[in-house]
Amino acid sequence: MNASQQTTVGIIGLGAMGAPMARRLLEAGTAVVITSRREQPELVAAGAIWVDTAREVGAAADAVLLMLPDLPEVEQVLAGDDGLLADAGDLLLMIGSTSSATAVRTLAERLDTETGGRVRVLDCPVSGGVDGAEAGTLSIMLGGSEEDAALATDLLAPCGNPVHLGPLGAGEVAKACNQMVVAATILAIGEASVLAERSGLDLEQMWTLLGGGYAGSTLLRSRHRKVVDADYSASGMAKYMVKDLSFATDVATATQTNPALLPALSAAFGELTERGLGDEDIAVTRKFVAER
């Protein structure tokens, strides 16, 4: 029996990413305890243990995965009489949020002091989208101690490929780098689509062709249909890129890096959001460029 079958994992944040990750863990034989603002009958039917509060999750689990948007939501889950830490023992807190590396380290230091070392923090942001979460092929970026990362690697392996990249915060730095590449790629795809369409090209034919060359990417394969069909129903909302790119900017400042592309990406996605397109899928860059 490996560590994942001996460790009870709590999961809070059962949205588009958290729910399929919970299913992957259950399928691997991991004991999973959950709570949510909405009932989760499918996960309970699959074997998840439902409790009513975050406090009960903390009491029952050895490790807790938080798939929440950012640290303010994490803080809400941790705090209060019914909060995650109210009745927790020794606990590995795995933060899957895309957040500031500096803020994650600050949170970890505070929790270490407040709990006498009982609560350890590891950052584990992911990339691969809903498709990757459902298929168990996520790229999972770990930052933390060697011991905690070894446990997290074992626990999260059913969800994809966990890799320990360095000390606490390293996962968030990697995710910031990932989001820079994603933002640049999807903006280029949107802009190129407008250029091609206004030049009379068939977008389906063009992107199928270019996808076999150097322009091909996982992101193009994932968003090919949405871009061609102008389907902007969200599987990854564009407005989150504003937050994510701000964390990349923090990293640039901390490392005394003067980036050429990052300011342009931040400005573009800020403008996109201001134009009311932020709740759409990131493929909405095509519409954004067309309307400028």
Tab-separated table of C-alpha atoms in Angstrom:
chain	number	residue	atom	x	y	z
A	1	MET	CA	0.000	0.000	0.000
A	2	ASN	CA	1.479	3.375	-1.021
A	3	ALA	CA	1.171	6.705	0.757
A	4	SER	CA	-1.834	7.792	-1.302
A	5	GLN	CA	-3.806	4.805	-0.059
A	6	GLN	CA	-2.833	5.440	3.565
A	7	THR	CA	-3.462	9.201	3.538
A	8	THR	CA	-6.860	10.853	3.707
A	9	VAL	CA	-7.007	13.815	1.357
A	10	GLY	CA	-9.432	16.678	1.876
A	11	ILE	CA	-10.443	18.761	-1.133
A	12	ILE	CA	-12.027	22.201	-1.009
A	13	GLY	CA	-12.744	24.002	-4.251
A	14	LEU	CA	-14.780	21.519	-6.269
A	15	GLY	CA	-15.191	23.605	-9.388
A	16	ALA	CA	-14.161	22.934	-12.954
A	17	MET	CA	-10.718	21.720	-11.866
A	18	GLY	CA	-11.232	20.455	-8.321
A	19	ALA	CA	-14.117	18.090	-9.049
A	20	PRO	CA	-12.385	16.072	-11.800
A	21	MET	CA	-9.206	15.954	-9.712
A	22	ALA	CA	-11.254	14.525	-6.844
A	23	ARG	CA	-12.641	11.869	-9.195
A	24	ARG	CA	-9.148	10.900	-10.304
A	25	LEU	CA	-8.050	10.473	-6.675
A	26	LEU	CA	-11.106	8.378	-5.856
A	27	GLU	CA	-10.480	6.151	-8.870
A	28	ALA	CA	-6.932	5.593	-7.585
A	29	GLY	CA	-8.261	4.362	-4.238
A	30	THR	CA	-7.479	7.480	-2.198
A	31	ALA	CA	-9.746	8.276	0.751
A	32	VAL	CA	-11.220	11.689	-0.082
A	33	VAL	CA	-13.225	13.965	2.219
A	34	ILE	CA	-15.019	16.974	0.726
A	35	THR	CA	-17.199	19.941	1.502
A	36	SER	CA	-18.660	22.578	-0.779
A	37	ARG	CA	-21.287	25.292	-0.983
A	38	ARG	CA	-23.114	23.032	-3.445
A	39	GLU	CA	-23.891	19.380	-2.874
A	40	GLN	CA	-21.697	16.942	-4.807
A	41	PRO	CA	-23.830	13.796	-5.239
A	42	GLU	CA	-21.694	12.424	-8.076
A	43	LEU	CA	-18.529	12.559	-5.990
A	44	VAL	CA	-20.292	11.061	-2.972
A	45	ALA	CA	-21.600	8.273	-5.198
A	46	ALA	CA	-18.012	7.698	-6.368
A	47	GLY	CA	-16.888	7.221	-2.769
A	48	ALA	CA	-16.075	10.685	-1.415
A	49	ILE	CA	-16.898	11.357	2.236
A	50	TRP	CA	-19.113	14.424	2.583
A	51	VAL	CA	-18.838	16.714	5.637
A	52	ASP	CA	-20.619	19.982	6.310
A	53	THR	CA	-17.730	22.302	7.181
A	54	ALA	CA	-14.108	23.006	6.394
A	55	ARG	CA	-13.399	22.348	10.079
A	56	GLU	CA	-14.511	18.740	9.634
A	57	VAL	CA	-12.315	18.416	6.554
A	58	GLY	CA	-9.292	19.584	8.554
A	59	ALA	CA	-10.089	17.195	11.385
A	60	ALA	CA	-10.456	14.184	9.087
A	61	ALA	CA	-7.657	14.747	6.578
A	62	ASP	CA	-3.887	14.286	6.627
A	63	ALA	CA	-3.467	16.535	3.584
A	64	VAL	CA	-5.845	19.087	2.066
A	65	LEU	CA	-5.883	20.257	-1.546
A	66	LEU	CA	-7.282	23.765	-1.999
A	67	MET	CA	-8.352	24.402	-5.611
A	68	LEU	CA	-9.490	27.977	-5.006
A	69	PRO	CA	-9.009	31.093	-7.174
A	70	ASP	CA	-6.452	32.870	-4.966
A	71	LEU	CA	-5.230	33.385	-1.408
A	72	PRO	CA	-8.125	35.593	-0.212
A	73	GLU	CA	-10.420	32.591	-0.794
A	74	VAL	CA	-7.887	30.340	0.934
A	75	GLU	CA	-7.866	32.652	3.963
A	76	GLN	CA	-11.675	32.494	4.144
A	77	VAL	CA	-11.556	28.703	4.260
A	78	LEU	CA	-8.839	28.647	6.923
A	79	ALA	CA	-10.354	31.126	9.360
A	80	GLY	CA	-13.121	31.010	11.966
A	81	ASP	CA	-14.739	28.501	14.271
A	82	ASP	CA	-15.747	26.355	11.292
A	83	GLY	CA	-12.515	26.985	9.413
A	84	LEU	CA	-10.135	24.357	8.172
A	85	LEU	CA	-7.601	24.932	10.945
A	86	ALA	CA	-10.044	25.013	13.863
A	87	ASP	CA	-9.702	21.304	14.649
A	88	ALA	CA	-6.779	20.202	12.480
A	89	GLY	CA	-3.841	18.093	13.637
A	90	ASP	CA	-0.662	17.647	11.612
A	91	LEU	CA	-1.663	18.744	8.144
A	92	LEU	CA	-0.098	19.272	4.722
A	93	LEU	CA	-1.855	22.194	3.046
A	94	MET	CA	-1.515	21.917	-0.745
A	95	ILE	CA	-2.377	25.246	-2.370
A	96	GLY	CA	-3.439	24.766	-5.982
A	97	SER	CA	-4.342	28.423	-6.485
A	98	THR	CA	-2.461	30.573	-8.950
A	99	SER	CA	-1.090	33.091	-6.487
A	100	SER	CA	1.830	35.307	-5.570
A	101	ALA	CA	4.904	33.287	-4.589
A	102	THR	CA	5.762	35.891	-1.958
A	103	ALA	CA	2.259	35.815	-0.483
A	104	VAL	CA	2.304	32.003	-0.298
A	105	ARG	CA	5.584	32.131	1.645
A	106	THR	CA	4.146	34.766	4.003
A	107	LEU	CA	1.072	32.605	4.617
A	108	ALA	CA	3.230	29.565	5.321
A	109	GLU	CA	5.371	31.449	7.837
A	110	ARG	CA	2.271	32.689	9.647
A	111	LEU	CA	0.649	29.266	9.798
A	112	ASP	CA	3.871	27.685	11.005
A	113	THR	CA	3.968	30.154	13.893
A	114	GLU	CA	0.262	29.968	14.707
A	115	THR	CA	0.115	26.149	14.704
A	116	GLY	CA	3.503	25.391	16.208
A	117	GLY	CA	4.620	23.712	12.996
A	118	ARG	CA	1.624	21.383	12.748
A	119	VAL	CA	0.481	22.866	9.422
A	120	ARG	CA	2.929	22.773	6.531
A	121	VAL	CA	2.291	24.552	3.237
A	122	LEU	CA	3.156	23.391	-0.275
A	123	ASP	CA	2.200	25.218	-3.457
A	124	CYS	CA	0.943	23.065	-6.327
A	125	PRO	CA	-0.622	25.155	-9.130
A	126	VAL	CA	-1.601	23.200	-12.213
A	127	SER	CA	-1.752	23.635	-15.972
A	128	GLY	CA	-3.720	21.687	-18.538
A	129	GLY	CA	-7.239	23.000	-18.124
A	130	VAL	CA	-10.427	21.081	-17.590
A	131	ASP	CA	-9.462	18.559	-20.269
A	132	GLY	CA	-6.241	17.784	-18.418
A	133	ALA	CA	-8.029	17.522	-15.071
A	134	GLU	CA	-10.541	15.069	-16.470
A	135	ALA	CA	-7.896	12.991	-18.253
A	136	GLY	CA	-5.448	13.034	-15.349
A	137	THR	CA	-2.737	14.678	-17.459
A	138	LEU	CA	-2.218	17.973	-15.615
A	139	SER	CA	1.218	19.516	-15.216
A	140	ILE	CA	1.475	20.003	-11.444
A	141	MET	CA	4.134	22.445	-10.214
A	142	LEU	CA	5.320	21.745	-6.676
A	143	GLY	CA	7.125	24.132	-4.344
A	144	GLY	CA	8.042	23.089	-0.815
A	145	SER	CA	10.315	20.898	1.260
A	146	GLU	CA	11.672	17.643	-0.162
A	147	GLU	CA	9.604	15.600	2.307
A	148	ASP	CA	6.339	17.399	1.652
A	149	ALA	CA	6.902	17.372	-2.098
A	150	ALA	CA	7.528	13.607	-2.040
A	151	LEU	CA	4.194	13.049	-0.300
A	152	ALA	CA	2.380	15.474	-2.629
A	153	THR	CA	3.919	13.761	-5.660
A	154	ASP	CA	2.511	10.436	-4.525
A	155	LEU	CA	-0.883	11.889	-3.615
A	156	LEU	CA	-1.379	13.924	-6.798
A	157	ALA	CA	0.074	11.451	-9.322
A	158	PRO	CA	-3.422	10.247	-10.394
A	159	CYS	CA	-4.144	13.835	-11.513
A	160	GLY	CA	-1.141	14.210	-13.796
A	161	ASN	CA	2.588	14.814	-13.582
A	162	PRO	CA	3.682	16.417	-10.291
A	163	VAL	CA	7.248	17.774	-10.398
A	164	HIS	CA	9.123	19.310	-7.470
A	165	LEU	CA	10.683	22.527	-8.793
A	166	GLY	CA	12.227	23.953	-5.639
A	167	PRO	CA	11.392	25.536	-2.269
A	168	LEU	CA	8.046	26.996	-1.321
A	169	GLY	CA	6.845	29.420	-3.993
A	170	ALA	CA	8.671	27.676	-6.840
A	171	GLY	CA	5.420	26.247	-8.148
A	172	GLU	CA	3.876	29.711	-8.293
A	173	VAL	CA	6.881	31.095	-10.180
A	174	ALA	CA	6.552	28.265	-12.700
A	175	LYS	CA	2.830	28.947	-13.065
A	176	ALA	CA	3.519	32.631	-13.676
A	177	CYS	CA	5.936	31.632	-16.438
A	178	ASN	CA	3.336	29.228	-17.817
A	179	GLN	CA	0.690	31.940	-17.907
A	180	MET	CA	2.997	34.291	-19.759
A	181	VAL	CA	3.406	31.706	-22.515
A	182	VAL	CA	-0.327	30.907	-22.566
A	183	ALA	CA	-1.262	34.596	-22.713
A	184	ALA	CA	1.197	35.301	-25.516
A	185	THR	CA	0.077	32.261	-27.492
A	186	ILE	CA	-3.670	32.798	-27.236
A	187	LEU	CA	-3.304	36.512	-28.034
A	188	ALA	CA	-1.238	35.630	-31.111
A	189	ILE	CA	-3.813	33.026	-32.177
A	190	GLY	CA	-6.632	35.546	-31.826
A	191	GLU	CA	-4.779	38.276	-33.678
A	192	ALA	CA	-3.634	35.943	-36.458
A	193	SER	CA	-7.204	34.685	-36.862
A	194	VAL	CA	-8.455	38.210	-37.509
A	195	LEU	CA	-5.666	38.901	-40.010
A	196	ALA	CA	-6.390	35.650	-41.854
A	197	GLU	CA	-10.177	36.058	-41.842
A	198	ARG	CA	-9.980	39.609	-43.193
A	199	SER	CA	-7.617	38.358	-45.895
A	200	GLY	CA	-10.188	35.808	-47.052
A	201	LEU	CA	-8.571	32.675	-45.633
A	202	ASP	CA	-10.513	29.699	-44.271
A	203	LEU	CA	-9.624	29.567	-40.565
A	204	GLU	CA	-10.338	25.857	-40.214
A	205	GLN	CA	-8.017	25.029	-43.071
A	206	MET	CA	-5.314	27.426	-41.913
A	207	TRP	CA	-5.161	26.348	-38.291
A	208	THR	CA	-5.276	22.667	-39.212
A	209	LEU	CA	-2.293	23.266	-41.480
A	210	LEU	CA	-0.344	25.493	-39.083
A	211	GLY	CA	-1.014	23.147	-36.189
A	212	GLY	CA	1.325	20.647	-37.857
A	213	GLY	CA	4.177	23.154	-37.950
A	214	TYR	CA	6.045	25.311	-35.457
A	215	ALA	CA	2.839	27.201	-34.611
A	216	GLY	CA	1.305	23.996	-33.274
A	217	SER	CA	0.845	23.708	-29.521
A	218	THR	CA	-1.270	22.058	-26.853
A	219	LEU	CA	-3.113	25.355	-26.471
A	220	LEU	CA	-3.895	25.535	-30.189
A	221	ARG	CA	-5.201	21.961	-30.132
A	222	SER	CA	-7.302	22.768	-27.061
A	223	ARG	CA	-8.739	26.042	-28.423
A	224	HIS	CA	-8.762	25.252	-32.176
A	225	ARG	CA	-12.503	24.609	-32.268
A	226	LYS	CA	-13.402	27.588	-30.088
A	227	VAL	CA	-11.314	30.002	-32.143
A	228	VAL	CA	-12.605	28.767	-35.505
A	229	ASP	CA	-16.251	28.638	-34.376
A	230	ALA	CA	-16.040	31.874	-32.362
A	231	ASP	CA	-17.282	29.870	-29.377
A	232	TYR	CA	-16.289	31.804	-26.288
A	233	SER	CA	-18.136	29.770	-23.669
A	234	ALA	CA	-15.707	29.710	-20.783
A	235	SER	CA	-13.573	26.763	-19.802
A	236	GLY	CA	-10.909	29.220	-18.649
A	237	MET	CA	-12.088	32.799	-18.132
A	238	ALA	CA	-9.942	35.475	-19.747
A	239	LYS	CA	-10.170	37.864	-16.785
A	240	TYR	CA	-8.080	35.539	-14.612
A	241	MET	CA	-5.144	36.262	-16.891
A	242	VAL	CA	-5.005	39.807	-15.476
A	243	LYS	CA	-4.351	38.418	-11.983
A	244	ASP	CA	-1.954	35.759	-13.218
A	245	LEU	CA	0.122	38.211	-15.246
A	246	SER	CA	0.321	40.512	-12.235
A	247	PHE	CA	2.057	37.686	-10.366
A	248	ALA	CA	4.490	37.338	-13.263
A	249	THR	CA	5.152	41.066	-12.945
A	250	ASP	CA	5.880	40.568	-9.233
A	251	VAL	CA	8.435	37.896	-10.133
A	252	ALA	CA	10.023	40.218	-12.692
A	253	THR	CA	10.339	42.939	-10.057
A	254	ALA	CA	11.762	40.563	-7.452
A	255	THR	CA	14.361	39.218	-9.891
A	256	GLN	CA	15.260	42.650	-11.328
A	257	THR	CA	14.111	41.551	-14.774
A	258	ASN	CA	13.044	44.147	-17.361
A	259	PRO	CA	10.657	42.136	-19.572
A	260	ALA	CA	9.763	43.194	-23.108
A	261	LEU	CA	6.610	41.141	-23.666
A	262	LEU	CA	5.029	40.954	-20.214
A	263	PRO	CA	3.891	44.620	-20.032
A	264	ALA	CA	2.187	44.316	-23.429
A	265	LEU	CA	0.382	41.128	-22.373
A	266	SER	CA	-0.761	42.697	-19.102
A	267	ALA	CA	-2.065	45.755	-20.930
A	268	ALA	CA	-3.876	43.667	-23.555
A	269	PHE	CA	-5.700	41.449	-21.089
A	270	GLY	CA	-6.491	44.447	-18.900
A	271	GLU	CA	-8.066	46.153	-21.909
A	272	LEU	CA	-9.900	42.974	-22.882
A	273	THR	CA	-11.430	42.750	-19.422
A	274	GLU	CA	-12.347	46.444	-19.379
A	275	ARG	CA	-14.202	45.889	-22.657
A	276	GLY	CA	-16.475	43.371	-20.895
A	277	LEU	CA	-14.966	40.217	-22.363
A	278	GLY	CA	-13.339	38.925	-19.185
A	279	ASP	CA	-15.983	36.325	-18.381
A	280	GLU	CA	-15.501	34.656	-21.769
A	281	ASP	CA	-12.995	31.919	-22.603
A	282	ILE	CA	-9.427	32.999	-23.375
A	283	ALA	CA	-10.212	32.220	-27.034
A	284	VAL	CA	-12.117	35.525	-26.976
A	285	THR	CA	-8.848	37.186	-27.985
A	286	ARG	CA	-10.099	36.764	-31.562
A	287	LYS	CA	-13.181	38.885	-30.802
A	288	PHE	CA	-11.126	41.354	-28.762
A	289	VAL	CA	-8.734	42.069	-31.622
A	290	ALA	CA	-11.565	42.225	-34.168
A	291	GLU	CA	-13.397	44.866	-32.124
A	292	ARG	CA	-10.412	47.120	-31.375
